[in-house]
Coordinates of C-alpha atoms in Angstrom, one line a residue:
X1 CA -48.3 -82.2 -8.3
X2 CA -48.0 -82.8 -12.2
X3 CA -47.4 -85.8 -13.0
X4 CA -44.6 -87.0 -15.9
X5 CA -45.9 -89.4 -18.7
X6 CA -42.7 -89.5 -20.8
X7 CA -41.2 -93.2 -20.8
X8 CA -37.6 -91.7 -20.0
X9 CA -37.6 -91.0 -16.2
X10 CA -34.0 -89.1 -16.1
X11 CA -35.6 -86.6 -18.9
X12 CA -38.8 -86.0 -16.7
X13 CA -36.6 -85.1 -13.6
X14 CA -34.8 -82.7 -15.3
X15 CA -38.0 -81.2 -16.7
X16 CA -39.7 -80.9 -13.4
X17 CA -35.9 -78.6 -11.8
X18 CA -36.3 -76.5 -14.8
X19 CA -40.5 -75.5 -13.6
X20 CA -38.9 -74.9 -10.5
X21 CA -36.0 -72.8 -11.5
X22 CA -38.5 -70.7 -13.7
X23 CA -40.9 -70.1 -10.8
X24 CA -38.1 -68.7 -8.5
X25 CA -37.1 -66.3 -11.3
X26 CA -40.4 -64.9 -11.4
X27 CA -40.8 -64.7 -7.6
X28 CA -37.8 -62.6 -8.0
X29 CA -38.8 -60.5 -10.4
X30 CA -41.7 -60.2 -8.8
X31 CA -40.5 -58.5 -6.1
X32 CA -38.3 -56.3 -7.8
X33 CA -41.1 -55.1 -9.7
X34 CA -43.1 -54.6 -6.4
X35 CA -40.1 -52.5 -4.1
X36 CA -37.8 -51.4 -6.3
X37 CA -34.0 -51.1 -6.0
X38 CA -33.0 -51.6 -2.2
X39 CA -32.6 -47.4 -0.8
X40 CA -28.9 -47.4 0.4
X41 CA -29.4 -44.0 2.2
X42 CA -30.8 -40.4 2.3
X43 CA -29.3 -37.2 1.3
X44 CA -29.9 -33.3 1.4
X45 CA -28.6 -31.9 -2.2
X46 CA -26.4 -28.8 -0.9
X47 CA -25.5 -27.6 -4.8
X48 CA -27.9 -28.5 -7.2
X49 CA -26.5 -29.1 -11.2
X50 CA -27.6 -27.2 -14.0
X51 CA -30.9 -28.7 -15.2
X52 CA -31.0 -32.0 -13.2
X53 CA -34.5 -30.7 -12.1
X54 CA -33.0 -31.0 -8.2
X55 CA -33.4 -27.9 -6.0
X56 CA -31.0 -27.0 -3.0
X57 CA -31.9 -28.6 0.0
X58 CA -34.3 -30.6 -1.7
X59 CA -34.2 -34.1 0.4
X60 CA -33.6 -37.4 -1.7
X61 CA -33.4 -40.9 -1.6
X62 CA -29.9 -42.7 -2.6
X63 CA -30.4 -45.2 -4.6
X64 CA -27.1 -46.3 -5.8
X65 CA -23.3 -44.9 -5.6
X66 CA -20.4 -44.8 -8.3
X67 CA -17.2 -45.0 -6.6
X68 CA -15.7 -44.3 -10.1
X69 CA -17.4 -41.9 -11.9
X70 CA -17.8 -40.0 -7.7
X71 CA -21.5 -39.7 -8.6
X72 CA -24.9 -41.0 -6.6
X73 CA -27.8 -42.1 -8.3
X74 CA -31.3 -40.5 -6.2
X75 CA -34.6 -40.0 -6.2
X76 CA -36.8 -37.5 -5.0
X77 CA -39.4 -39.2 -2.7
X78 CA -42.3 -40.5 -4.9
X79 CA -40.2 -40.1 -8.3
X80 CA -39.8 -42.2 -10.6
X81 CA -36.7 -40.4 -12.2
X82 CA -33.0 -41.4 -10.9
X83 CA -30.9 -38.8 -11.7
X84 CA -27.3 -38.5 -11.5
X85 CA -25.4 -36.2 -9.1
X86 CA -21.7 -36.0 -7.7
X87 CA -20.9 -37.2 -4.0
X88 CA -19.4 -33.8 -3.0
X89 CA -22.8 -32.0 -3.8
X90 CA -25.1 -34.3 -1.2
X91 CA -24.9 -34.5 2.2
X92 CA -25.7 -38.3 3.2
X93 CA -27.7 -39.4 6.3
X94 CA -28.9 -42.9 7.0
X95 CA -32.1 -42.3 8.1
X96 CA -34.7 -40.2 6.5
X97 CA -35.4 -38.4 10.0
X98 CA -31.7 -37.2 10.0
X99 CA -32.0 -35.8 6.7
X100 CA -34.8 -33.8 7.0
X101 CA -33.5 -32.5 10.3
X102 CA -30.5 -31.2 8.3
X103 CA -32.8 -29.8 5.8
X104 CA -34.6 -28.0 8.1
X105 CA -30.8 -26.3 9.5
X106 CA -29.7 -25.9 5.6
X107 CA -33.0 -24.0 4.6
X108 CA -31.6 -20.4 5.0
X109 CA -28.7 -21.4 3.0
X110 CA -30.2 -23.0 0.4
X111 CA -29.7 -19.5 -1.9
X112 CA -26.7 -18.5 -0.5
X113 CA -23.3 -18.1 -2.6
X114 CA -20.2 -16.3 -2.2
X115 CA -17.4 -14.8 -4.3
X116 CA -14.1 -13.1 -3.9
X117 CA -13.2 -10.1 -5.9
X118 CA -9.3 -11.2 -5.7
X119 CA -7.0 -13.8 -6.6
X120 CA -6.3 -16.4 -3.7
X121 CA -7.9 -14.1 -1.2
X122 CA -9.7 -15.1 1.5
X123 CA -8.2 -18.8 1.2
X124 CA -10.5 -21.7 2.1
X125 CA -9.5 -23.7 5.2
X126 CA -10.2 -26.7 7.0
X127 CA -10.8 -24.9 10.3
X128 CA -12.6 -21.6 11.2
X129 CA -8.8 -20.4 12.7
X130 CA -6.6 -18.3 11.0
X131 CA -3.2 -20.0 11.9
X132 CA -0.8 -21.2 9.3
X133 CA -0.9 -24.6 11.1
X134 CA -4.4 -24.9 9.5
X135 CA -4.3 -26.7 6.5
X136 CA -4.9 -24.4 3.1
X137 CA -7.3 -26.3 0.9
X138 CA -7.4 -24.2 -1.9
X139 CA -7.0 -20.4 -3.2
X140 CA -10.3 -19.4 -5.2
X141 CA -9.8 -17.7 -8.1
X142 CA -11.0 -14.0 -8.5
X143 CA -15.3 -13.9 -9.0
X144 CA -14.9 -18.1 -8.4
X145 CA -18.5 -18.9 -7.6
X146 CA -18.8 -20.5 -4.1
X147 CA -21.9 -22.6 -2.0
X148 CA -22.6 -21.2 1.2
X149 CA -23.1 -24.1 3.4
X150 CA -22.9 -22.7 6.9
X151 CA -21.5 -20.2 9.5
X152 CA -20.2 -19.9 12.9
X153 CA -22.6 -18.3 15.2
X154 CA -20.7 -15.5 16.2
X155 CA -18.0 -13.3 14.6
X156 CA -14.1 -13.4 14.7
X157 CA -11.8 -10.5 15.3
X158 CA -8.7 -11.0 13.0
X159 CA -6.9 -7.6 13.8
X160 CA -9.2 -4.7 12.6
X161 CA -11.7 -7.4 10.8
X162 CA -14.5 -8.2 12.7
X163 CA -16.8 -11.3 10.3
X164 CA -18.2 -14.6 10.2
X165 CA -16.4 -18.0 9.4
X166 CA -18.0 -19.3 6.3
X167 CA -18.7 -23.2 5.5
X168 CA -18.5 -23.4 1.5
X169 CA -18.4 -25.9 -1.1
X170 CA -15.9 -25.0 -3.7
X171 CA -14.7 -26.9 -6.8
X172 CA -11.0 -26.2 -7.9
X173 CA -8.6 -27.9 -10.6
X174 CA -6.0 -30.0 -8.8
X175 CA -4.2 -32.9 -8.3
X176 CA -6.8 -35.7 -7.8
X177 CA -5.8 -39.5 -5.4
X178 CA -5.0 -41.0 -8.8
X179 CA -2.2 -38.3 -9.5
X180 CA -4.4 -36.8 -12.8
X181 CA -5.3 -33.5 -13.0
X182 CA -9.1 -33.2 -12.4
X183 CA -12.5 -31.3 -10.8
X184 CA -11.8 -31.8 -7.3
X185 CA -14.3 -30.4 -4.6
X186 CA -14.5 -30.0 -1.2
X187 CA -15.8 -28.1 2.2
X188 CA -13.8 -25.1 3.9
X189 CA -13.9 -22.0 5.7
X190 CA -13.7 -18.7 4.5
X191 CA -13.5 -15.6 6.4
X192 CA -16.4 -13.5 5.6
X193 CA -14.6 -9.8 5.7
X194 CA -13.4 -10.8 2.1
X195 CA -16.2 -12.0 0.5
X196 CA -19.1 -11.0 -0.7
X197 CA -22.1 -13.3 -0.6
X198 CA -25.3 -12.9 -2.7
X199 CA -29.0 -14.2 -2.5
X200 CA -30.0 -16.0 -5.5
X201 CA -32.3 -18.4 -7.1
X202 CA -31.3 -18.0 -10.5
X203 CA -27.8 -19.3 -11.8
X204 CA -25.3 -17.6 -9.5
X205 CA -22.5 -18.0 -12.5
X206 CA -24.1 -15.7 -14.4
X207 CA -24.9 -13.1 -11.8
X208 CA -21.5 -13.0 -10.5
X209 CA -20.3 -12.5 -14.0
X210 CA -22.2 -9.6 -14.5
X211 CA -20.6 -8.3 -11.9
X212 CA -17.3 -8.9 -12.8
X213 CA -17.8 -7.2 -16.1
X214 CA -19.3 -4.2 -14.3
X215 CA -16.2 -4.0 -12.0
X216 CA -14.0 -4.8 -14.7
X217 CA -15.1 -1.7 -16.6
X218 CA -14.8 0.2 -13.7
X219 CA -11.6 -0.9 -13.0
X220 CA -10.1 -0.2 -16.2
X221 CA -11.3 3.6 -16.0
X222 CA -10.0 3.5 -13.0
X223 CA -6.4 2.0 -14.1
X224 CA -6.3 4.3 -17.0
X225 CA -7.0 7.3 -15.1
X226 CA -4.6 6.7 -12.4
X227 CA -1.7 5.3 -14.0
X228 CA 1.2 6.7 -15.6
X229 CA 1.7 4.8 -18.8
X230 CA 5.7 4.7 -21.1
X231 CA 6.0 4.2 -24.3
X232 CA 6.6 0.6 -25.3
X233 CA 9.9 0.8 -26.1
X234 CA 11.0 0.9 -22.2
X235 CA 10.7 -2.7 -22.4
X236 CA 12.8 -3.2 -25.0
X237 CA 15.5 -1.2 -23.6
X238 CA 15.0 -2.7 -19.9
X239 CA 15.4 -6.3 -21.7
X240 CA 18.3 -5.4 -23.5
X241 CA 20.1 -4.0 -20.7
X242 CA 20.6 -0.8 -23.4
X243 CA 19.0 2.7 -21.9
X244 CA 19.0 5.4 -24.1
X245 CA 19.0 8.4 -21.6
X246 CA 17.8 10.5 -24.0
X247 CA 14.3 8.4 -24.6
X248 CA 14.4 7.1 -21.5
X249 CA 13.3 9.3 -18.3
X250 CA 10.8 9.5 -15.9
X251 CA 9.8 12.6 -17.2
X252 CA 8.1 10.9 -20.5
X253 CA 5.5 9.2 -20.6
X254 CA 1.2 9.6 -20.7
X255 CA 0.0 11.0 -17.3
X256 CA -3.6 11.3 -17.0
X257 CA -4.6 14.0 -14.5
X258 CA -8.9 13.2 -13.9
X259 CA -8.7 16.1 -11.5
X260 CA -8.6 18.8 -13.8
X261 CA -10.1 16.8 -16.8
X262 CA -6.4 16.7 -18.8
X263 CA -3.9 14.1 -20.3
X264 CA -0.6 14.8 -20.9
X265 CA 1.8 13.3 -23.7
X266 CA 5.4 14.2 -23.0
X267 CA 8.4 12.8 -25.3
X268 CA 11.8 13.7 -25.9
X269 CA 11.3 16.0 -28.2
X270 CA 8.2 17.7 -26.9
X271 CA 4.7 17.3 -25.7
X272 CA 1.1 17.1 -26.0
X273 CA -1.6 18.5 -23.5
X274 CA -5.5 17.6 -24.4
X275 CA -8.3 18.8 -22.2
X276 CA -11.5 17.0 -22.0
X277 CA -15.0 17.7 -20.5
X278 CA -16.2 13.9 -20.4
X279 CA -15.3 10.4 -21.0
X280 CA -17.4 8.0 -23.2
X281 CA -16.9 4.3 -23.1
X282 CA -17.1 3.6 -27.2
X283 CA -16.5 -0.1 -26.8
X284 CA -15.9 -2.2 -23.3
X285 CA -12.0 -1.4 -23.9
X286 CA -11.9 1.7 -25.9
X287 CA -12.5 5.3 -24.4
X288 CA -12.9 8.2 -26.4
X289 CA -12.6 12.1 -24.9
X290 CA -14.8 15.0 -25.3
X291 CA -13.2 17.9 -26.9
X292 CA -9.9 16.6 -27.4
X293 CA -8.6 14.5 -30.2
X294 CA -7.1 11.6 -28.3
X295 CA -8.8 8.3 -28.2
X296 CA -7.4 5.1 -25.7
X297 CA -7.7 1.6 -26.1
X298 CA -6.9 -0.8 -23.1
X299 CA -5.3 -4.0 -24.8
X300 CA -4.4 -5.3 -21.6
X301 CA -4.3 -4.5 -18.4
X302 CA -0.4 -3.4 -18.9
X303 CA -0.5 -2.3 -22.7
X304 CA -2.6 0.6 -24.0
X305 CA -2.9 2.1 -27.4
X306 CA -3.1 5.8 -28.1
X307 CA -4.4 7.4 -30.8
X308 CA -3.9 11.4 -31.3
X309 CA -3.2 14.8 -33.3
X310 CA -0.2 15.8 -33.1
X311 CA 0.7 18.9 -35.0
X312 CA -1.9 18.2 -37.7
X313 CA -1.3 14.5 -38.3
X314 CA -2.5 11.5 -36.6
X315 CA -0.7 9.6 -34.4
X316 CA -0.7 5.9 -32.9
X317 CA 1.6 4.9 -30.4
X318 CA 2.0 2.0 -27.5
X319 CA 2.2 2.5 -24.2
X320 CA 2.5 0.1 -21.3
X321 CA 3.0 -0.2 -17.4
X322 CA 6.7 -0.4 -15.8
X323 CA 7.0 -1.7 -12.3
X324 CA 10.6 -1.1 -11.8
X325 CA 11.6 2.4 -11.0
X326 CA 12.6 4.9 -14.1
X327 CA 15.0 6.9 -12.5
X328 CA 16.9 4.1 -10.5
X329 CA 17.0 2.2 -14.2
X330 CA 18.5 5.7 -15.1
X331 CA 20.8 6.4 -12.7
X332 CA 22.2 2.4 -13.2
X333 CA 23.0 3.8 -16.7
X334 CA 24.6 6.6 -15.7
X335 CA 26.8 4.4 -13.4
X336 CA 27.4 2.0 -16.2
X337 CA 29.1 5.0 -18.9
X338 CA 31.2 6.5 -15.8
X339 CA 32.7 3.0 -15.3
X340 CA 33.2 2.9 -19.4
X341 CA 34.7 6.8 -18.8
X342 CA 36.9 5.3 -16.5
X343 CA 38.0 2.7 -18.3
X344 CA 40.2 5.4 -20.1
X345 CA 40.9 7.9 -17.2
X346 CA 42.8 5.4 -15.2
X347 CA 44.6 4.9 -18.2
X348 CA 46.0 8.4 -18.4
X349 CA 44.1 11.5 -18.5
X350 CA 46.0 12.6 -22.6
X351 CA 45.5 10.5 -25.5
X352 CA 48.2 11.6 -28.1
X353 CA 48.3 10.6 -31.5
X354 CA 51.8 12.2 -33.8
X355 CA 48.9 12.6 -36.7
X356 CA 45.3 13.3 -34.9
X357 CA 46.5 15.6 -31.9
X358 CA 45.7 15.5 -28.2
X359 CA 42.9 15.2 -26.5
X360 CA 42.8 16.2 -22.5
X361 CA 40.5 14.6 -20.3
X362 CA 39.1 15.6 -17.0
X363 CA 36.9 13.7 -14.6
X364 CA 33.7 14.9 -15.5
X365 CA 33.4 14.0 -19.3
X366 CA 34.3 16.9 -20.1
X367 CA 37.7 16.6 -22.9
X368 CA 39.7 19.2 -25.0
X369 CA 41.2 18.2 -28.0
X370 CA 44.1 20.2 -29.9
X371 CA 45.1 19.3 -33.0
X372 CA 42.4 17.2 -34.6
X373 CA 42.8 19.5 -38.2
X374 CA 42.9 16.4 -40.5
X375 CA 40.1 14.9 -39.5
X376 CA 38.2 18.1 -40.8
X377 CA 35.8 18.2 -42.3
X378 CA 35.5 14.3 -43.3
X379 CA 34.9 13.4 -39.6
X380 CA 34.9 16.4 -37.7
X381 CA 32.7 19.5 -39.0
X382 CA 34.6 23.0 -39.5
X383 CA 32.6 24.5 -37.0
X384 CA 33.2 22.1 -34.0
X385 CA 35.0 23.6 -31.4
X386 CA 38.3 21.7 -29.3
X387 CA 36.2 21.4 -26.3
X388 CA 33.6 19.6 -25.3
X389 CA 31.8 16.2 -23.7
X390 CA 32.1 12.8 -23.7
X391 CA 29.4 9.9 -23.7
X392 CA 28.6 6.2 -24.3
X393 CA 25.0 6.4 -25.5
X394 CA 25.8 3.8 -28.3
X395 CA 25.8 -0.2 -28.4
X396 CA 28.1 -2.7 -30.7
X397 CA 26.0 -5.3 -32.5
X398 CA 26.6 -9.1 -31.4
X399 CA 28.9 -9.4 -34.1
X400 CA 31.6 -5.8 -33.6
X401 CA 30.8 -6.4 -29.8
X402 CA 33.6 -10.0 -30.5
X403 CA 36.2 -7.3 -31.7
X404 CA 35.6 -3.8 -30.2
X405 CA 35.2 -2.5 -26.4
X406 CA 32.7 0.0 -27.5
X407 CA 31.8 3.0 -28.7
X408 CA 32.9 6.5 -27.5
X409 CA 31.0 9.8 -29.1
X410 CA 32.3 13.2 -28.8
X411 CA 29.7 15.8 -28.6
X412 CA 31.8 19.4 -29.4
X413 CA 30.9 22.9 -28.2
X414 CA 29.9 24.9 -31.3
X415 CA 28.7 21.6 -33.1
X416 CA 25.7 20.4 -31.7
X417 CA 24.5 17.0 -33.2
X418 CA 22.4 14.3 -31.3
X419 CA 24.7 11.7 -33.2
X420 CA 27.9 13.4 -32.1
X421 CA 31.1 12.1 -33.9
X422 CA 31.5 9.0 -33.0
X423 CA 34.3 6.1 -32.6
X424 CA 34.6 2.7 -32.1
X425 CA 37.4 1.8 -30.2
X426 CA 39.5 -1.1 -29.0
X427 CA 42.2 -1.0 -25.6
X428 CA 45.7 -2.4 -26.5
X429 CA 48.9 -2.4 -24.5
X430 CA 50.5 0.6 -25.6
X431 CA 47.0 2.6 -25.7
X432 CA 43.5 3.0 -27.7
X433 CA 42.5 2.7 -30.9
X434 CA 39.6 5.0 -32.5
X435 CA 37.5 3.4 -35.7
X436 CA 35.4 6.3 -37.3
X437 CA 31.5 5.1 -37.2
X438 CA 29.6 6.4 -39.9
X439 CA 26.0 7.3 -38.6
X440 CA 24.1 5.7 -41.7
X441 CA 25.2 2.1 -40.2
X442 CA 24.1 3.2 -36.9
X443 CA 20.3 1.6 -36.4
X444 CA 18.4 2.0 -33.0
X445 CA 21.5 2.7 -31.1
X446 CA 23.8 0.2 -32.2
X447 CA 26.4 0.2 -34.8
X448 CA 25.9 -2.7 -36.8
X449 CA 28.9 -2.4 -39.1
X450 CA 32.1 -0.4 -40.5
X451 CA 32.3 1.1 -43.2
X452 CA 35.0 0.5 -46.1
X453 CA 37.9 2.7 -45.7
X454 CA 37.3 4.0 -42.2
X455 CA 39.5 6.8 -40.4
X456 CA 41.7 4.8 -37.7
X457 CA 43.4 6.4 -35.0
X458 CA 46.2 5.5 -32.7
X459 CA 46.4 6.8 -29.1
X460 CA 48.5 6.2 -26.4
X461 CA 48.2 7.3 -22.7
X462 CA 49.6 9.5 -20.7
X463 CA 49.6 11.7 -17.2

């Protein structure tokens, strides 16, 4: 033992704890040096990351876990590199021997992924039972990539489907313990009729993906060729509430027909018929057609845009997808203007005014009207005749509709005008009263305003 020479004997016994504390430290250290962090476990990786340099299935040694961040720290056996991988991607045994035994099960999965081609379908449960008193993990998004973990050993019959459960490891956005919205991931079972599993050792992201695109091209030749497409203004009128029944029919529209190589353009006013020999995909949305001088450009999956010749010039126009049914939103109009037509027939079948005439009305829209001379030709032309029909194919703007019931139009035999003559009018005790509408203030269907000195008429019921 060394000995102390300094005079001060309290000094040297603190000296001589300090030698001691310094050799225990470097025992320590020692031995750190020699074995290395303490192993806390073993683990199988079942989904590899992106350029960790880990492989499926590879077996590893845990070296430490962070319960925050979910993550282990491991090491492959005689590495020297920790690398970082999330809990839900490692299947943890305490011994070695256990891990490779699982290794050895997990080998013909190791390349293994799935993928549905539709939304929420098959759903991934916690049991292998299709029951709704088995809990639904999650829905996987359409072309969601998948890790095939497992399988029962034999096949389930779920009515005419006849497949495999499938173990998988899926990561979803949801509701994580801490109530934030994070990457959650977790094991479930998938019914194997629905998906379709690959064999990969490259990135199985990107080879789903090229899938998708292929199927999405597909599909959208598909859609286009298949669908009956209306113009874009449908929507507009459906929204509103405000069907003009002479735009609006299930009779217009685009309607491809692929089985005779022919699209069809009908609108009110006439229509377009182009024949083509072959499709050719200019772009991955736009489609041009052999031989005919129409070209289509998918802007959605509800929304194309059509370009055309019609009658020498060209032509763009929108057309979209409607779910509800045209000729139920038609006959809903219809229903509408007979409950405005009888709003006056229950009032009296004759409107008489001392200065404007008589008009006679029966309960088809059908009217006669004697008498209306003054009103010619400033309202009504010399050539209209006193018979005719009645509609309500016009709207009041937000600001008339505060003053007016609506607007009535008289379409006359011999005068034949898509406008008609037409008249606002407004119920009172004693009878109606008619406000000429002049056409040039009548935009998209809707009167928007009166002009300065218009023609007003008095009626009162009667019959």
């Amino acid at each position: 033992m060394s000995q102390c020479f300094h005079p001060d004997k309290k000094t040297c016994l603190s000296r001589t704890r300090n030698i001691a504390g310094c050799l225990t430290l470097l025992l320590v250290l020692i031995s750190v040096t020699c074995c290395g962090p303490r192993i806390k476990g073993y683990g199988v990786v079942l989904w590899a990351e992106k350029d960790s340099g880990l492989q499926n299935g590879d077996v590893v040694e845990i070296r430490s876990e962070s319960r925050i961040r979910k993550s282990y720290i491991v090491r492959r056996e005689g590495g020297a590199k920790n690398i970082p991988i999330v809990t839900r991607r490692v299947e943890v045994f305490t011994t070695r021997e256990d891990s490779e035994a699982f290794a050895e099960r997990y080998a013909p999965y190791t390349t293994l992924y799935a993928y549905s081609d539709k939304d929420g379908i098959p759903p991934v449960r916690e049991k292998p039972l299709n029951s709704k008193d088995v809990k639904i993990i999650t829905k996987p998004k359409a072309y969601q990539v998948m890790k095939v973990i497992d399988k029962t050993d034999e096949k389930t019959i779920i009515g005419s489907m006849d497949d495999f459960w499938y173990l998988v490891l899926i990561e979803y956005q949801g509701i994580g313990p801490s109530g934030n919205y994070e990457l959650l991931g977790e094991k479930g079972y998938c019914f194997g009729h629905y998906l379709n599993i690959i064999d990969t050792r490259e990135d199985p992201e990107k080879e789903i993906e090229t899938v998708r695109s292929e199927s999405n091209e597909d599909d959208q030749l598909d859609l286009l060729m298949n669908t009956v497409f209306r113009p874009s203004y449908y929507l507009d009128m459906i929204r509103k509430g405000r069907i003009d029944l002479e735009r609006f029919s299930s009779a217009i529209g685009l309607f491809p027909e692929p089985a005779v190589n022919r699209i069809t353009i009908k609108k009110s006013d006439g229509y377009y018929v182009f024949d083509y020999s072959d499709i050719t995909r200019v772009s991955s949305s736009l489609f041009s057609f052999s031989n005919a001088d129409i070209r289509i450009e998918m802007l959605s999956p509800e929304r194309i845009s059509v370009t055309y010749n019609a009658s020498g010039k060209q032509v763009n126009e929108l057309f979209v997808i409607i779910d509800e049914d045209i000729d139920e939103l038609c006959e809903r109009e219809k229903a509408f203007r007979k409950a405005l037509y009888n709003d006056f027939y229950i009032r009296g079948k004759i409107l008489s005014s001392s200065a404007y005439g008589t008009i006679t009305l029966d309960e088809d829209f059908y009217f006669t009207w004697k008498g209306f001379e003054k009103l010619v030709p400033s309202i009504i032309p010399r050539s209209a005749r006193k018979n005719g029909n009645v509609d309500f194919p016009f709207f009041l703007s937000q600001e008339l509709g505060d003053q007016y019931d609506g607007v009535i139009t008289f379409y006359f035999d011999g005068y034949r005008s898509e406008k008609g003559i037409n008249f606002l009018y407004k119920f009172t005790d004693q009878g109606v009263r008619f406000i000429s509408a002049l056409e040039e203030y009548i935009i998209e269907r809707e009167v928007t305003r009166i002009g300065l000195n218009p023609i007003i008429i008095f009626f009162t019921f009667s019959g």
